[in-house]
Each structure stands twice: as C-alpha cells, then as structure tokens.
Coordinates of C-alpha atoms in Angstrom, one line a residue:
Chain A
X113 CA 0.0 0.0 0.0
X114 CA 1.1 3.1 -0.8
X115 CA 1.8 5.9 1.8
X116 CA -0.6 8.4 2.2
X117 CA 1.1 10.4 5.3
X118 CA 2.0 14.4 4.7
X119 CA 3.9 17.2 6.7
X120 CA 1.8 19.9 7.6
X121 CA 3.9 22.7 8.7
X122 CA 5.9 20.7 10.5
X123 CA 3.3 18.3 12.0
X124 CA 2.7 14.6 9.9
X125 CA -0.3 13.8 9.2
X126 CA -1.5 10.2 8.6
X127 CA -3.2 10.9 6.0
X128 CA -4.0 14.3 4.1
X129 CA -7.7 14.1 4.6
X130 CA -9.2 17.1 7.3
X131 CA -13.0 17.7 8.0
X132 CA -13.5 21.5 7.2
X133 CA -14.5 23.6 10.0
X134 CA -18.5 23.9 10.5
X135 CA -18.8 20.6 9.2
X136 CA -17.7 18.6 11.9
X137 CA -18.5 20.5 15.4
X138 CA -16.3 19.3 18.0
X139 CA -16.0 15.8 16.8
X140 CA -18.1 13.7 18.9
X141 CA -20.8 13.7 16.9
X142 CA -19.3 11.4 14.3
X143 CA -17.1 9.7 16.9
X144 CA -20.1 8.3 17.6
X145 CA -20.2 6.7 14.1
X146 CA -16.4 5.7 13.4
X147 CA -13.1 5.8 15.2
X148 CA -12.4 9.3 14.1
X149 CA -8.9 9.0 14.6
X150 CA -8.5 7.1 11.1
X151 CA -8.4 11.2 10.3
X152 CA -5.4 13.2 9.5
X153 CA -6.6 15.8 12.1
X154 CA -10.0 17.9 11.6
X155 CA -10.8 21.4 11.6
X156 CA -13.0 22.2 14.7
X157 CA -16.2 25.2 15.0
X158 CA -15.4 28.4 13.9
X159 CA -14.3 30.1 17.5
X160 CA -15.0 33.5 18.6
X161 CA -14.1 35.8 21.7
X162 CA -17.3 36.0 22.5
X163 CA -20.5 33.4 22.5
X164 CA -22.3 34.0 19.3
X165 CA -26.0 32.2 18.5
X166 CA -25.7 33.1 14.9
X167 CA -28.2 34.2 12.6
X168 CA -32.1 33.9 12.3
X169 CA -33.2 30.8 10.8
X170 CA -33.6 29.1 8.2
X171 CA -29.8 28.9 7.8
X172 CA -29.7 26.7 4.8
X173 CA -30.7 26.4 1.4
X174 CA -30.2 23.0 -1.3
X175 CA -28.6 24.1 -4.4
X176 CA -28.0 22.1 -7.3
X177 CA -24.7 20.1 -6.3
X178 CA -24.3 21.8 -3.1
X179 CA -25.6 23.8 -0.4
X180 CA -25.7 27.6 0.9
X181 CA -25.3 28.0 5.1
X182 CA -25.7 31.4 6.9
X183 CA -25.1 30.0 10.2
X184 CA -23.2 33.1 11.5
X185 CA -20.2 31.3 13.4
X186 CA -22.9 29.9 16.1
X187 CA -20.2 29.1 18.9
X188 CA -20.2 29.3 22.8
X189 CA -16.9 31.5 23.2
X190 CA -13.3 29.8 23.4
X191 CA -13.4 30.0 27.3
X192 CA -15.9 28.0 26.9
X193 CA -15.1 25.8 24.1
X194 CA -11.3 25.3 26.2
X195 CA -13.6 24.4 29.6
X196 CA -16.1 22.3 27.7
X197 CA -15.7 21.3 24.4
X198 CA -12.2 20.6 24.3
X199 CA -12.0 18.2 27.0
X200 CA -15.1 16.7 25.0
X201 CA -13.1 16.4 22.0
X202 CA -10.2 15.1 23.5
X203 CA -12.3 12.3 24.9
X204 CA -12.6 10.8 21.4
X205 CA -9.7 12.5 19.2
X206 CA -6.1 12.3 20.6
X207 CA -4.2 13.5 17.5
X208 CA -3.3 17.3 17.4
X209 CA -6.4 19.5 15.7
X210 CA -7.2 22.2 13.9
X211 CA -8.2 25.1 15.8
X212 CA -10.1 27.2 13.6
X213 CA -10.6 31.0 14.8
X214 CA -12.6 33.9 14.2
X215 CA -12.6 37.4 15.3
X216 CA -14.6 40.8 14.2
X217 CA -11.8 42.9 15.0
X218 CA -7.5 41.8 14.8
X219 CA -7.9 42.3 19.0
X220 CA -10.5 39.4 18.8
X221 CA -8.5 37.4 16.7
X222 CA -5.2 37.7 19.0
X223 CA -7.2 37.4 22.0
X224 CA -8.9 33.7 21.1
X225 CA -5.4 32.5 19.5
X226 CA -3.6 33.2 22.7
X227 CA -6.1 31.5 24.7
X228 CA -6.0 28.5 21.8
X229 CA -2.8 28.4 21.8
X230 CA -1.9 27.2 25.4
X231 CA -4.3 24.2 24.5
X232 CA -1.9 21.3 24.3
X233 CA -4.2 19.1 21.5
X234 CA -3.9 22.1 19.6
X235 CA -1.9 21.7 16.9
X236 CA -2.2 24.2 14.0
X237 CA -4.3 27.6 14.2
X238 CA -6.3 27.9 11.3
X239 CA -7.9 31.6 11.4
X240 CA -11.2 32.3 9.3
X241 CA -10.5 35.9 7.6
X242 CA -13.6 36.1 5.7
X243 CA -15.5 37.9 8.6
X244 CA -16.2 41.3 8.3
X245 CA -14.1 44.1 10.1
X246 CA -16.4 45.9 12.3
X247 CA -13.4 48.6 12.8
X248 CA -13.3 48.5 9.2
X249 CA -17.0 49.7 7.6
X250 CA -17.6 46.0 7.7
X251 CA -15.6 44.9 5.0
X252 CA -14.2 41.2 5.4
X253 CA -10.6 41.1 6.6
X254 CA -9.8 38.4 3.9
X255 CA -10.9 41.3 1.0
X256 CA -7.8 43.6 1.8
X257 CA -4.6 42.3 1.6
X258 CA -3.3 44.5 4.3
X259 CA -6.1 44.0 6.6
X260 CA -5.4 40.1 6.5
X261 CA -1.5 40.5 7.0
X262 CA -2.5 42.4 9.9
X263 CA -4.6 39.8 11.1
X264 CA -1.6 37.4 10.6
X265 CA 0.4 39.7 12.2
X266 CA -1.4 39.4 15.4
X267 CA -1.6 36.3 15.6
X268 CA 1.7 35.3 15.1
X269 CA 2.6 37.5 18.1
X270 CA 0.4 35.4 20.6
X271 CA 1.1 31.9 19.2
X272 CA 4.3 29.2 18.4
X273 CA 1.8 27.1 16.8
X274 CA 1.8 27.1 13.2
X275 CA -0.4 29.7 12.0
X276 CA -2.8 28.8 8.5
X277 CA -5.0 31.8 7.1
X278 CA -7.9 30.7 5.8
X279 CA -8.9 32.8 2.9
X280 CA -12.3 34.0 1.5
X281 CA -12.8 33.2 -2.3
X282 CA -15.0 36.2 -2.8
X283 CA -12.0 38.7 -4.1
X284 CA -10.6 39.7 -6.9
X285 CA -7.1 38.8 -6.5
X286 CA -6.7 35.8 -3.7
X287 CA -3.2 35.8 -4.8
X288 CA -2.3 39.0 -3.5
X289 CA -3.7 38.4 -0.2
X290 CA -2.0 34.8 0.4
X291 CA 1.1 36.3 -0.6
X292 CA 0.4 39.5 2.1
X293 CA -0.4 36.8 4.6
X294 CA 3.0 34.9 3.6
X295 CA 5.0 38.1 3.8
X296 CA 3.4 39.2 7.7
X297 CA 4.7 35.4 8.6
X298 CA 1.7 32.7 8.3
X299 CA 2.9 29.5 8.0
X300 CA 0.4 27.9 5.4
X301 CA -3.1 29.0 3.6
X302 CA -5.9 27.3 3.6
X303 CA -8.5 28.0 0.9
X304 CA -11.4 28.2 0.0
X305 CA -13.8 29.3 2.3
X306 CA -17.7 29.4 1.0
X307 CA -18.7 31.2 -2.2
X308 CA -21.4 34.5 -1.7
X309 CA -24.2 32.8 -3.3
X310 CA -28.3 33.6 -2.6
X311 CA -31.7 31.3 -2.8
X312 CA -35.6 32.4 -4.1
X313 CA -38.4 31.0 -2.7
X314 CA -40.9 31.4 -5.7
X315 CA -43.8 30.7 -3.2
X316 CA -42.6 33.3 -1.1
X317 CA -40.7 35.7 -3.6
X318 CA -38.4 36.3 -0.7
X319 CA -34.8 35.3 -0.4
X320 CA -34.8 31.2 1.3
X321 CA -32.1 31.9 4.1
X322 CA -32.9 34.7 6.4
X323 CA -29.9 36.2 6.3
X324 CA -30.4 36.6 2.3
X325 CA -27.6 35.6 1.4
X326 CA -24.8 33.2 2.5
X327 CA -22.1 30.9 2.1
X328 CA -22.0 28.2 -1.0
X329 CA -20.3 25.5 -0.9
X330 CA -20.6 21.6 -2.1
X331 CA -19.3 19.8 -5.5
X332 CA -20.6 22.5 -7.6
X333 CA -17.5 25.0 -6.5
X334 CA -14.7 22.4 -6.6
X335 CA -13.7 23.7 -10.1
X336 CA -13.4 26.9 -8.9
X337 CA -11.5 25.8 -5.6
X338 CA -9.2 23.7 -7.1
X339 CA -8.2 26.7 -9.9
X340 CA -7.7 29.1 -6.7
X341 CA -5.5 26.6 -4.8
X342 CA -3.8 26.2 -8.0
X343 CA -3.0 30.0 -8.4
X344 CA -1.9 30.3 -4.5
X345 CA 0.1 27.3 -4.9
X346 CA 2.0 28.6 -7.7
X347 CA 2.9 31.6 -5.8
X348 CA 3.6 31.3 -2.5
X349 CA 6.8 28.9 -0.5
X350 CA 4.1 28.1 2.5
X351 CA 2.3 25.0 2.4
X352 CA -1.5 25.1 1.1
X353 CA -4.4 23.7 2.4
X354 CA -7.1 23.0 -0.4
X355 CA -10.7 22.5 -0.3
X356 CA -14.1 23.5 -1.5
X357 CA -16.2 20.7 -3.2
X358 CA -14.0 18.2 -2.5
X359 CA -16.2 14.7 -1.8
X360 CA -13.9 11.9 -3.1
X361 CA -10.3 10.2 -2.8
X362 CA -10.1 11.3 -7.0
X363 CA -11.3 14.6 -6.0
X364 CA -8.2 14.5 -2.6
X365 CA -5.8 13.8 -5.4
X366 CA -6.8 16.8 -7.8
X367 CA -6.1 19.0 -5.2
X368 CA -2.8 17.6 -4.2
X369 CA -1.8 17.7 -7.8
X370 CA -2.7 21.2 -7.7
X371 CA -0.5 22.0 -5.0
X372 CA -2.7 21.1 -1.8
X373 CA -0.3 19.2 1.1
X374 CA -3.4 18.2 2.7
X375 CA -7.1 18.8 2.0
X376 CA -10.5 19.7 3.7
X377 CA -13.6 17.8 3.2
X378 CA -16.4 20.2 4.2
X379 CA -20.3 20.3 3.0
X380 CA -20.1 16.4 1.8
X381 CA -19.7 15.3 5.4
X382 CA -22.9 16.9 6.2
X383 CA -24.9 14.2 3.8
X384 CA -22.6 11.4 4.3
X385 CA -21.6 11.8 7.5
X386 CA -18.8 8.8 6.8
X387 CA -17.5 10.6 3.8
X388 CA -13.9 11.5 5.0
X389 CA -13.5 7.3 6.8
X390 CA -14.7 6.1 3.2
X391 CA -12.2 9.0 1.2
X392 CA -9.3 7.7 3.6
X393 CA -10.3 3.9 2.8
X394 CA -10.5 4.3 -0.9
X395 CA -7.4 6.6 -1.3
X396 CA -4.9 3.5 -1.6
X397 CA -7.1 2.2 -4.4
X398 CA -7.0 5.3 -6.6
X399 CA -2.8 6.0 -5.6
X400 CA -2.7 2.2 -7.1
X401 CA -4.9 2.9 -10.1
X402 CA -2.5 6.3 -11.1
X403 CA 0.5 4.7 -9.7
X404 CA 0.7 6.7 -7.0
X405 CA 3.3 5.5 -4.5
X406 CA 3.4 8.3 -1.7
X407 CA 1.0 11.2 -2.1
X408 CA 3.3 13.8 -1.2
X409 CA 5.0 13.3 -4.0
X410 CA 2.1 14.6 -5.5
X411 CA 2.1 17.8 -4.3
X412 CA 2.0 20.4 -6.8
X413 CA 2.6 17.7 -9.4
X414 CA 0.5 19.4 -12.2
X415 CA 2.1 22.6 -12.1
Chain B
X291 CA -27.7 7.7 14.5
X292 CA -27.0 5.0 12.0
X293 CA -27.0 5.2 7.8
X294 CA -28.3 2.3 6.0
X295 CA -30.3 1.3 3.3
X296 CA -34.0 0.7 3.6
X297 CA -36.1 -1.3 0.8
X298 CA -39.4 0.1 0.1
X299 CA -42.2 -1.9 0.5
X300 CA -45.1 -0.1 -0.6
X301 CA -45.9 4.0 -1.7
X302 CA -49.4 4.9 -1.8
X303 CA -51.2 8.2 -1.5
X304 CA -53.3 9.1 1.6
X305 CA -54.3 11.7 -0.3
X306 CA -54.1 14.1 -3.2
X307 CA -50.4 15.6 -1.9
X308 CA -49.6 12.9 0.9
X309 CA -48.2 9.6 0.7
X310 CA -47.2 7.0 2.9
X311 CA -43.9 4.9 2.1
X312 CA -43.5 1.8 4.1
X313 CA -39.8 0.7 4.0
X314 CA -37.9 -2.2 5.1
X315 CA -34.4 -2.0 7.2
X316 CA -32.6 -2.1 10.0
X317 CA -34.7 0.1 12.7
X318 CA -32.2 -0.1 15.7
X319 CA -31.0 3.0 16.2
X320 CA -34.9 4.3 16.9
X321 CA -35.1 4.7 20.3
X322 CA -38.3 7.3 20.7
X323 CA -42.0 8.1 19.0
X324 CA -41.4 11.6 17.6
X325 CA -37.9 10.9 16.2
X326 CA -37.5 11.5 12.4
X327 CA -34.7 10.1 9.7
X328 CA -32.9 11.9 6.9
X329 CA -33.5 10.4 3.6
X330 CA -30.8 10.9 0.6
X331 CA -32.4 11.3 -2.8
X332 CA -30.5 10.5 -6.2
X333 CA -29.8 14.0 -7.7
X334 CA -30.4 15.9 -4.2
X335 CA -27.4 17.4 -2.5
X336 CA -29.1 17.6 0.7
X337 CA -31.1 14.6 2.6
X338 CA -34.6 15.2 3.4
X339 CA -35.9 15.0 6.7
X340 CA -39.1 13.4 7.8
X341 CA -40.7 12.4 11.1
X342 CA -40.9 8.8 11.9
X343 CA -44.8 7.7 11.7
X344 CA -44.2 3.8 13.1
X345 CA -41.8 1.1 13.2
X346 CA -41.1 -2.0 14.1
X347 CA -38.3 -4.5 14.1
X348 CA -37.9 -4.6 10.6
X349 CA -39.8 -2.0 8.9
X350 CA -39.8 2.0 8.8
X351 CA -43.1 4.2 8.1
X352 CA -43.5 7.7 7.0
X353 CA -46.0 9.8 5.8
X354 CA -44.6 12.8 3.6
X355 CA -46.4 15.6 1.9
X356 CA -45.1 16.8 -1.8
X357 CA -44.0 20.0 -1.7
X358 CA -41.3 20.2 -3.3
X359 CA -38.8 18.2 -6.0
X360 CA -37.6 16.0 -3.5
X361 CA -40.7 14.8 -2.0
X362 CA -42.0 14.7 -5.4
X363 CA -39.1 12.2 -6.3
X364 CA -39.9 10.1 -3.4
X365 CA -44.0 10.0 -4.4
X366 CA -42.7 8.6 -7.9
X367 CA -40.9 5.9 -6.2
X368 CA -41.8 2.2 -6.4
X369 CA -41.4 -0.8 -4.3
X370 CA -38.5 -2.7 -4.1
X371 CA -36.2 0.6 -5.1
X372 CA -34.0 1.5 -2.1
X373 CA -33.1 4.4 -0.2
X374 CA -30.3 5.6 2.1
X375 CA -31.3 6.5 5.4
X376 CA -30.0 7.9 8.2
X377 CA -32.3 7.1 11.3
X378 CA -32.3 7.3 14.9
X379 CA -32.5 11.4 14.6
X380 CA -33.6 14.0 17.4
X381 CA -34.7 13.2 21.0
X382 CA -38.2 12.0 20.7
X383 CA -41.2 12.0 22.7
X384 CA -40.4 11.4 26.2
X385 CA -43.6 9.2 27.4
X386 CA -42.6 9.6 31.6
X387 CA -45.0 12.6 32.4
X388 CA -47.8 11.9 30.1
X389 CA -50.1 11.0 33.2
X390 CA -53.1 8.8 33.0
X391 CA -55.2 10.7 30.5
X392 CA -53.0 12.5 27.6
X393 CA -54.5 14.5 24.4
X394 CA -51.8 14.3 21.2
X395 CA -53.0 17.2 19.1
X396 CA -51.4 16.6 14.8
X397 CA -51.8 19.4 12.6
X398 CA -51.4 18.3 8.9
X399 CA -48.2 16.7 8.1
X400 CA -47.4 17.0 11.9
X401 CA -50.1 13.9 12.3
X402 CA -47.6 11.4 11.9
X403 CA -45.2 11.4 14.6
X404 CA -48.0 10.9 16.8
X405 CA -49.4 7.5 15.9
X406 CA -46.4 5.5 17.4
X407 CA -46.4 7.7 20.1
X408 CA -50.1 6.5 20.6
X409 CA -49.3 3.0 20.2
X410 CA -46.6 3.8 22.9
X411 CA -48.9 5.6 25.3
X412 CA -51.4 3.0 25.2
X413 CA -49.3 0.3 25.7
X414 CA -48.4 1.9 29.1
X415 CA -52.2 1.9 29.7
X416 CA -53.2 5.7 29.0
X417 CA -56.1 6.5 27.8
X418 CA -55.1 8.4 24.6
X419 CA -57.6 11.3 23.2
X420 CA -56.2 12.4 19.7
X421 CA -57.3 15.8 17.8
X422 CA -56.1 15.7 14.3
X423 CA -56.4 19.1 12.5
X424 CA -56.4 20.0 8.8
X425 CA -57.7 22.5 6.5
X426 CA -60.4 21.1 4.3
X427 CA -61.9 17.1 4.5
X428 CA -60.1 15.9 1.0
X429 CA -56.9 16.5 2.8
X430 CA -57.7 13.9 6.4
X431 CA -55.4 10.8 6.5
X432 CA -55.2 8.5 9.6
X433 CA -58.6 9.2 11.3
X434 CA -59.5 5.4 10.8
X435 CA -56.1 4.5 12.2
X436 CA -55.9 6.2 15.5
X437 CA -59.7 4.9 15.8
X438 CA -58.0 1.4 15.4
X439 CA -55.5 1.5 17.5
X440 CA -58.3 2.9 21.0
X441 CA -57.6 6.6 21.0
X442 CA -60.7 8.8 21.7
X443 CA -60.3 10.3 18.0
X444 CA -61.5 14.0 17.1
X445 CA -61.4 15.8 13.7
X446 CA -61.4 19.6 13.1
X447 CA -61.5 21.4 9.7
X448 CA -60.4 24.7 8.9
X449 CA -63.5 25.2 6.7
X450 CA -66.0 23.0 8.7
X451 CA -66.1 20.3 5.8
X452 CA -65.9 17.3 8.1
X453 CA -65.7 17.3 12.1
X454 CA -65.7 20.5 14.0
X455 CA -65.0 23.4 12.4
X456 CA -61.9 25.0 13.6
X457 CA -58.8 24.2 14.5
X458 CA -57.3 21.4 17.0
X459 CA -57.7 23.7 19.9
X460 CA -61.6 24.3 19.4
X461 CA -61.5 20.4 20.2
X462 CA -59.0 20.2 23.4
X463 CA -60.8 17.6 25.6
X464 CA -62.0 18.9 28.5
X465 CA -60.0 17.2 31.4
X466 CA -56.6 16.0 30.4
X467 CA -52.8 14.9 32.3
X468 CA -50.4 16.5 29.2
X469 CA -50.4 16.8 25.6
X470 CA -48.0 16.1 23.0
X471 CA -48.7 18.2 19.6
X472 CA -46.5 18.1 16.7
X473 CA -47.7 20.6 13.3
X474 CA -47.0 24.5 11.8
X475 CA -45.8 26.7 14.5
X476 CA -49.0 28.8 14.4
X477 CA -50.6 26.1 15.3
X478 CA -48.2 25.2 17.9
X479 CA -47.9 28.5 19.1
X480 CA -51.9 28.2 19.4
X481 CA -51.8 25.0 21.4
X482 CA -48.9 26.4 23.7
X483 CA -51.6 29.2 24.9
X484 CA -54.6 26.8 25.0
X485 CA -53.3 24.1 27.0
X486 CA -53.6 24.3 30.9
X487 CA -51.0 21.4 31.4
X488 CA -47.4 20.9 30.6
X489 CA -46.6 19.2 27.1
X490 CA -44.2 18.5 24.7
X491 CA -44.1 20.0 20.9
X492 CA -42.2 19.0 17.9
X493 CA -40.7 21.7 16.3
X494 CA -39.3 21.8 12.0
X495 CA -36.8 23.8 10.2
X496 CA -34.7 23.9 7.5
X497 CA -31.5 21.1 8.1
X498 CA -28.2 20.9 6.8
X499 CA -26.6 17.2 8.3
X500 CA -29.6 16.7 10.4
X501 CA -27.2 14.9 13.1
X502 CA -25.8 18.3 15.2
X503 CA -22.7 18.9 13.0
X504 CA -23.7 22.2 11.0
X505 CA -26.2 24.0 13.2
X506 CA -28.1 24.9 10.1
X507 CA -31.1 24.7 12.3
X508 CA -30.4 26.4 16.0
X509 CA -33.1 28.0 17.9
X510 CA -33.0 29.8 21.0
X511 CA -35.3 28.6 24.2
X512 CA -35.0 29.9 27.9
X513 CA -32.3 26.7 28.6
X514 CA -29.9 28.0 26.2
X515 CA -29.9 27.5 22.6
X516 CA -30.6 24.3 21.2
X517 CA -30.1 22.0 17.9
X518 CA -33.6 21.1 16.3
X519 CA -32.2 18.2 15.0
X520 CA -30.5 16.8 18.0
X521 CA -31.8 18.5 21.1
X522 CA -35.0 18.3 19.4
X523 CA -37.3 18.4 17.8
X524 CA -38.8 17.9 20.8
X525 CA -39.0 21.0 23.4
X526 CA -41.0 20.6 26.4
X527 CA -43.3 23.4 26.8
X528 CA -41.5 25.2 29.7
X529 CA -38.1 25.9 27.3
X530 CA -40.2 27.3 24.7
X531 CA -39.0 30.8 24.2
X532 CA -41.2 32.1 20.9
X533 CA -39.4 34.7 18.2
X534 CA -41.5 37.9 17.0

C-alpha cells in the first residue's frame, strides 16, 4: 500500500484528509459513528471571543450540487469551548487539531489565539478571515490584503503554533492576499472558504435563508476551488491547504496535484456523515490505479 | 444515528399531496416516538428530513407531503427501489410525564409522529384522546387508524367540511394529564396558549446534516440555545422561548 502520510507545517499527518470547519463540530458527533482517529486531524467550530447564537433561521438552502449555510459562526466563546468542548473532544480524538478562529476585529482574533494556543491538543491555528471588520465599515478582513496580513500579524505574536490563514474566495485577486499573509509570517493558507451565493423561494418571492444571502459551498465550486489553490500554490513557499467541493479520494488527489499538502472535506460530510473514513479507505485504491506511491509526491505535481 | 439502506415496500397516497412509504431495514437505532430520519435522494445534495410515523423490528413508516422536488421524487418511487437513510434522529417523545389521561393534538403533516407515540402511550395503559387538525376534508389521513389503535379520535376542519369546524384547539378535551402536539408553529404557538397542562411539541426547520454537526437549524429557548435536529425536535413546553 502506498503511503498516504503528509507534513503539515511541520506536523505529519496520517493521512492528508481534514474535515473543514462547521462541518464537523467538535468531533463527537461522528465519533459516535467511526473511530475518528482514522483522520489526518480535523478542523473544529469556527471560535470566537465572544459566544455568538448566529443568525435567524432558516440557515440553509439545497442548491443544485451543493448547499448555501448562513449559520453566522454559532459558537459558545473559546473560554468555553477550552472548559467544555475541548476536554469533550479530547475524549474521542487524541491526535493534534485544527483550531479554527474567528474574530470581528485583529484584537478578537489575537485574544482567542492566545487562549487557543496554550491548548496542548492544539496543533495548527487555522484563522477564518472572511468575517467582516467591524473597525473596518464592515468589509471582510480576507478582502484587503493588508487587513489580512494584519490579522496574521497578530496572531503570530500570541502563538508558536503554526499559524494557517484561511482565505475568503469572494475577491478579486486571492493571490495577492495569500502572498500579504505569507510576507506578515503565516505558516500555510488554507483556501477556499464558502462562495457569496443567494436562494428564491418562488412561493414566497423572498430570499430562502434569512440572512439573504450566505455561504456556498458543495461539488458544484470544486472547479473553482481547485483553480484558486492552483493560483496560490504557484505563488507562494508556505504550504497550502485546499478544499471546496471536494467529496472523493479522486477529488483529494486533484487537489494535491494542484499543489494542496493536505485537504478539507467540508459540505459532503454533512450528507454522508462517513464521507472522509470512506475518502481515507478508498485513497490507496485510486494511488494504485495512477500509480501513486506516496502522495506527497504529488504535491503540486501538475504545475 | 446509523445510515443504512432501507427497501421500500409499498408507496401509496393518503391523499391528493400525501403519501405514505413503508420501508424495510434495519430500525435499531430508533429509540423514541417523535424521532425522524434523513432520507438521501438520487440528484439531491441535501437529505430530506421526515418524522418517523411507526416502526417496528424490521420496517420504517413515513407519511410525507409533496411540496417540493424531493418529496416529489420520493412520491414517484416504487417498491423494491432502495433508499439511504439515516435514522435514529432528534430526541423524541419522552412518554414519563404523560399521566393517565393525555390529548396528542397533529396538525397536517405533523399527524404522523403521533401515531407511534399513541401506540406507545397506550401500551403503558393511557387513555389516549387524539385531535387531528387539517384544512379542508379531502386532505384527512389516519382518522381510521388512530380509531383502530383505541384513541378517543376528534377531527377539526379549517372550513367546517368534516368534524368540528376550527382548529385542533376548538377540540381540546376537557379534562386532560399532558399533551403532545407536533404541526405549523402557528398552530403550535396556538396549542402552547390553550393548553392548561405541561406538554411536549415538535418543532421543524430547514436542516443541513440533520445529526448536530452544521447548526443549520439552532433555535434559541430559555435553557440556552438548542439544535432542532438533535436537542430536538422535541422542546417541552417550559423551554419554549417564541421569536417575533
């Protein structure tokens, strides 16, 4: 069998396969279901300073090959996610996670990382800049390559963990901002987050989700995902994370070929909540059939 | 929670725009009346959730109303043709406080979780009254059945076409120990001010997973906020905190 391990900033992995963030709470949902450890690591709830309940319902809206979510970063707070969801998760996950963070203001941002930081089953900080600045008219920190380098700034200050930004798709030059987040010192990107897409309820004539409009994601953006981890790839030294669509061990490989070192599974887990075990299992089948021997070899293989 | 695949046995309509779909499967993880399963569709992204109406051992019913391409999918479906399910969803019915003399109160498509938890109640001896609302006579389904099963079984009609003309609150029985109500949230909002006893309702809303990974479908209540699809959809009347 071939190997599937990857180095992810510094950190193997077992395999390159991560839930996404939002798709996979805290992890003891599907521990119920599988040992979850067969993962490489998984990306945990979008954290915030403070509690947040997230916006009005309904939150979600079926789109053809994928899904649109206006949750709203529904989390209790990272003191309370480090007093009870953390010891939680460490209950059925022993590997280090993905802490994924998110702040309305660079102040929010440092102040959860530090606290996240001093969390020994942390093992990378991934931090969410597609929120909006509230010091900033509003405008989402992952929009402005210099707001996001500040972002990665501050964090880096408060944290030796390895430090992934997490980068909103809905720019016009993604490049630019991985590379800003490169320069102000992250240690790997992760992209992408959700697409701005929108639902009509012809019965209604009103928008489906009640926020209007909200984040899309599923098989139907993969394309798009896997050009943008292409792009970013190509032009930064830091190691990418890639994902958006991905639902398959062919789809895993795309990415990796793209220039992905390891690769989040989000929406799909949320219909088939075994998706990432069954990627994981079938992986050695499709390395066989493209004579594949170790996937990081693959790495940025198509460029 | 478990995902399988269930075998469907039969698919008839109960009416002009509801069906009933007996399957065949593995039942185990259903551990309550009121729970519901999440049912993937060929060419839907998203599963669709429905309440559990009975099961057994080996078999699974539901009773589903077409409203949209999904459900229309499923009403096109023939026996034998199989499904992947998840079941064992949401908390259920807790039967403990019902007392001796409960009233279930279905409005619509919110009729079906309520026959196993009839079958339930009067296995533990209650003496089960059951108000079934809906909005015109062509669209009653189940009236027969909860007849069958012993339950003290009242009709109301929106229009006054068939039973008492109303809605399932013009019928509340007048002595009861609880009531269990599962339909629209006017209707449950209704019921919460009518009712003089504790009770237990059964809430809907638009899922993502279904199984407490997305929170797609959070509400708030005066215990905190809760999951409709895994604290729920059950909320016992006391929690209830109502929006706008």
């Amino acid at each position: 069998m071939g190997s599937l391990s990857v180095n992810l900033c510094g950190i193997e992995l077992d395999n390159p396969v991560i839930p996404a963030s939002g798709t996979f709470g805290y992890g003891y949902e599907y521990a119920e279901l599988y040992d979850i450890n067969e993962l490489g690591t998984f990306s945990f709830k979008g954290t915030t300073k403070d509690p947040r309940f997230g916006n009005s319902t309904p939150r979600i809206a079926e789109c053809t090959s994928g899904m649109i979510n206006a949750v709203g970063l529904q989390n209790p707070g990272v003191e309370k996610v480090i007093s009870e969801e953390l010891p939680k998760l460490k209950s059925c996950f022993y590997k280090p996670v993905m802490a994924n963070v998110s702040g309305f203001s660079v102040d929010d941002y440092a102040y959860t990382c530090r606290l996240l930081d001093e969390q020994e089953q942390v093992g990378w900080l991934e931090v969410n800049v597609s929120c909006p600045n509230v010091h900033g008219g509003g405008m989402s920190f992952g929009t402005q390559p210099e707001a996001a380098a500040a972002v990665t700034r501050a964090v880096k200050a408060v944290t030796t963990k390895p430090v992934i930004i997490k980068l909103s798709p809905n720019v016009t030059d993604i490049v630019s901002i991985a590379k800003a987040c490169e320069d102000a010192g992250a240690d790997g990107i992760s992209l992408i987050n959700t697409m701005l897409g929108m639902r009509i309820d012809l019965r209604t004539r009103k928008p489906v989700i009640a926020n209007k409009m909200g984040g899309f994601s599923g098989p139907a953006i993969f394309p798009v995902a896997l050009r943008m981890v292409y792009q970013v790839a190509n032009a930064v030294q830091i190691p990418v994370v890639g994902m958006g669509g991905v639902s398959s061990a062919e789809d895993v490989i795309e990415m990796m070929l793209a220039g992905a070192t390891a690769v989040e599974v989000g929406a799909a887990n949320l219909v088939n909540p075994y998706i990432c075990r069954d990627i994981i299992r079938d992986l050695p089948r499709v390395m066989e059939k493209y004579r594949i021997s170790a996937l990081k070899d693959i790495i940025g293989g198509a460029n | 929670m478990k995902q399988s695949l269930f075998s469907i046995v039969s698919n008839t309509p109960l009416t002009d725009n509801v069906y009933k779909m007996i399957l065949s499967g593995d039942t185990s993880a259903i551990t309550a009346p009121g729970q519901f399963v999440n049912i993937q569709l060929s060419g839907k992204f998203l599963r669709r959730p429905i309440s559990v109406c009975d099961y057994d051992g080996e078999t699974l019913t539901i009773i589903y109303k077409v409203v949209g391409k999904g459900t229309e999918q499923m009403a096109a479906m023939a026996p034998g043709e199989t499904l992947d399910i998840l079941t064992g969803l949401g908390n259920g019915y807790a039967l403990a406080p019902a007392g001796d003399r409960p009233v279930l109160l279905g409005g619509g498509v919110g009729v079906p979780p309520l026959y196993h938890l009839a079958k339930r109640l009067l296995a533990l001896g209650k003496e089960v009254t059951v108000v079934l609302g809906f909005n015109t006579a062509s669209e009653i389904f189940y009236e027969q059945e909860f007849q069958a099963l012993g339950c003290k079984t009242f009709v109301t009609t929106v229009d006054g076409s068939y039973g008492k003309k109303g809605f399932v609150t013009d019928a509340l029985p007048e002595k009861y120990t609880y009531f269990y109500t599962c339909g629209p949230e006017p209707m449950l909002k209704a019921v919460y001010r009518a009712t003089n006893t504790s009770g237990q309702m059964s809430f809907e809303q638009r899922m993502g997973c279904g199984f407490g990974a997305c929170m797609g479908c959070s509400c708030k209540t005066l215990t905190g906020s809760k999951r409709i699809c895994k604290e729920g959809p059950v909320m016992r009347k006391e929690e209830i905190l109502w929006e706008a």
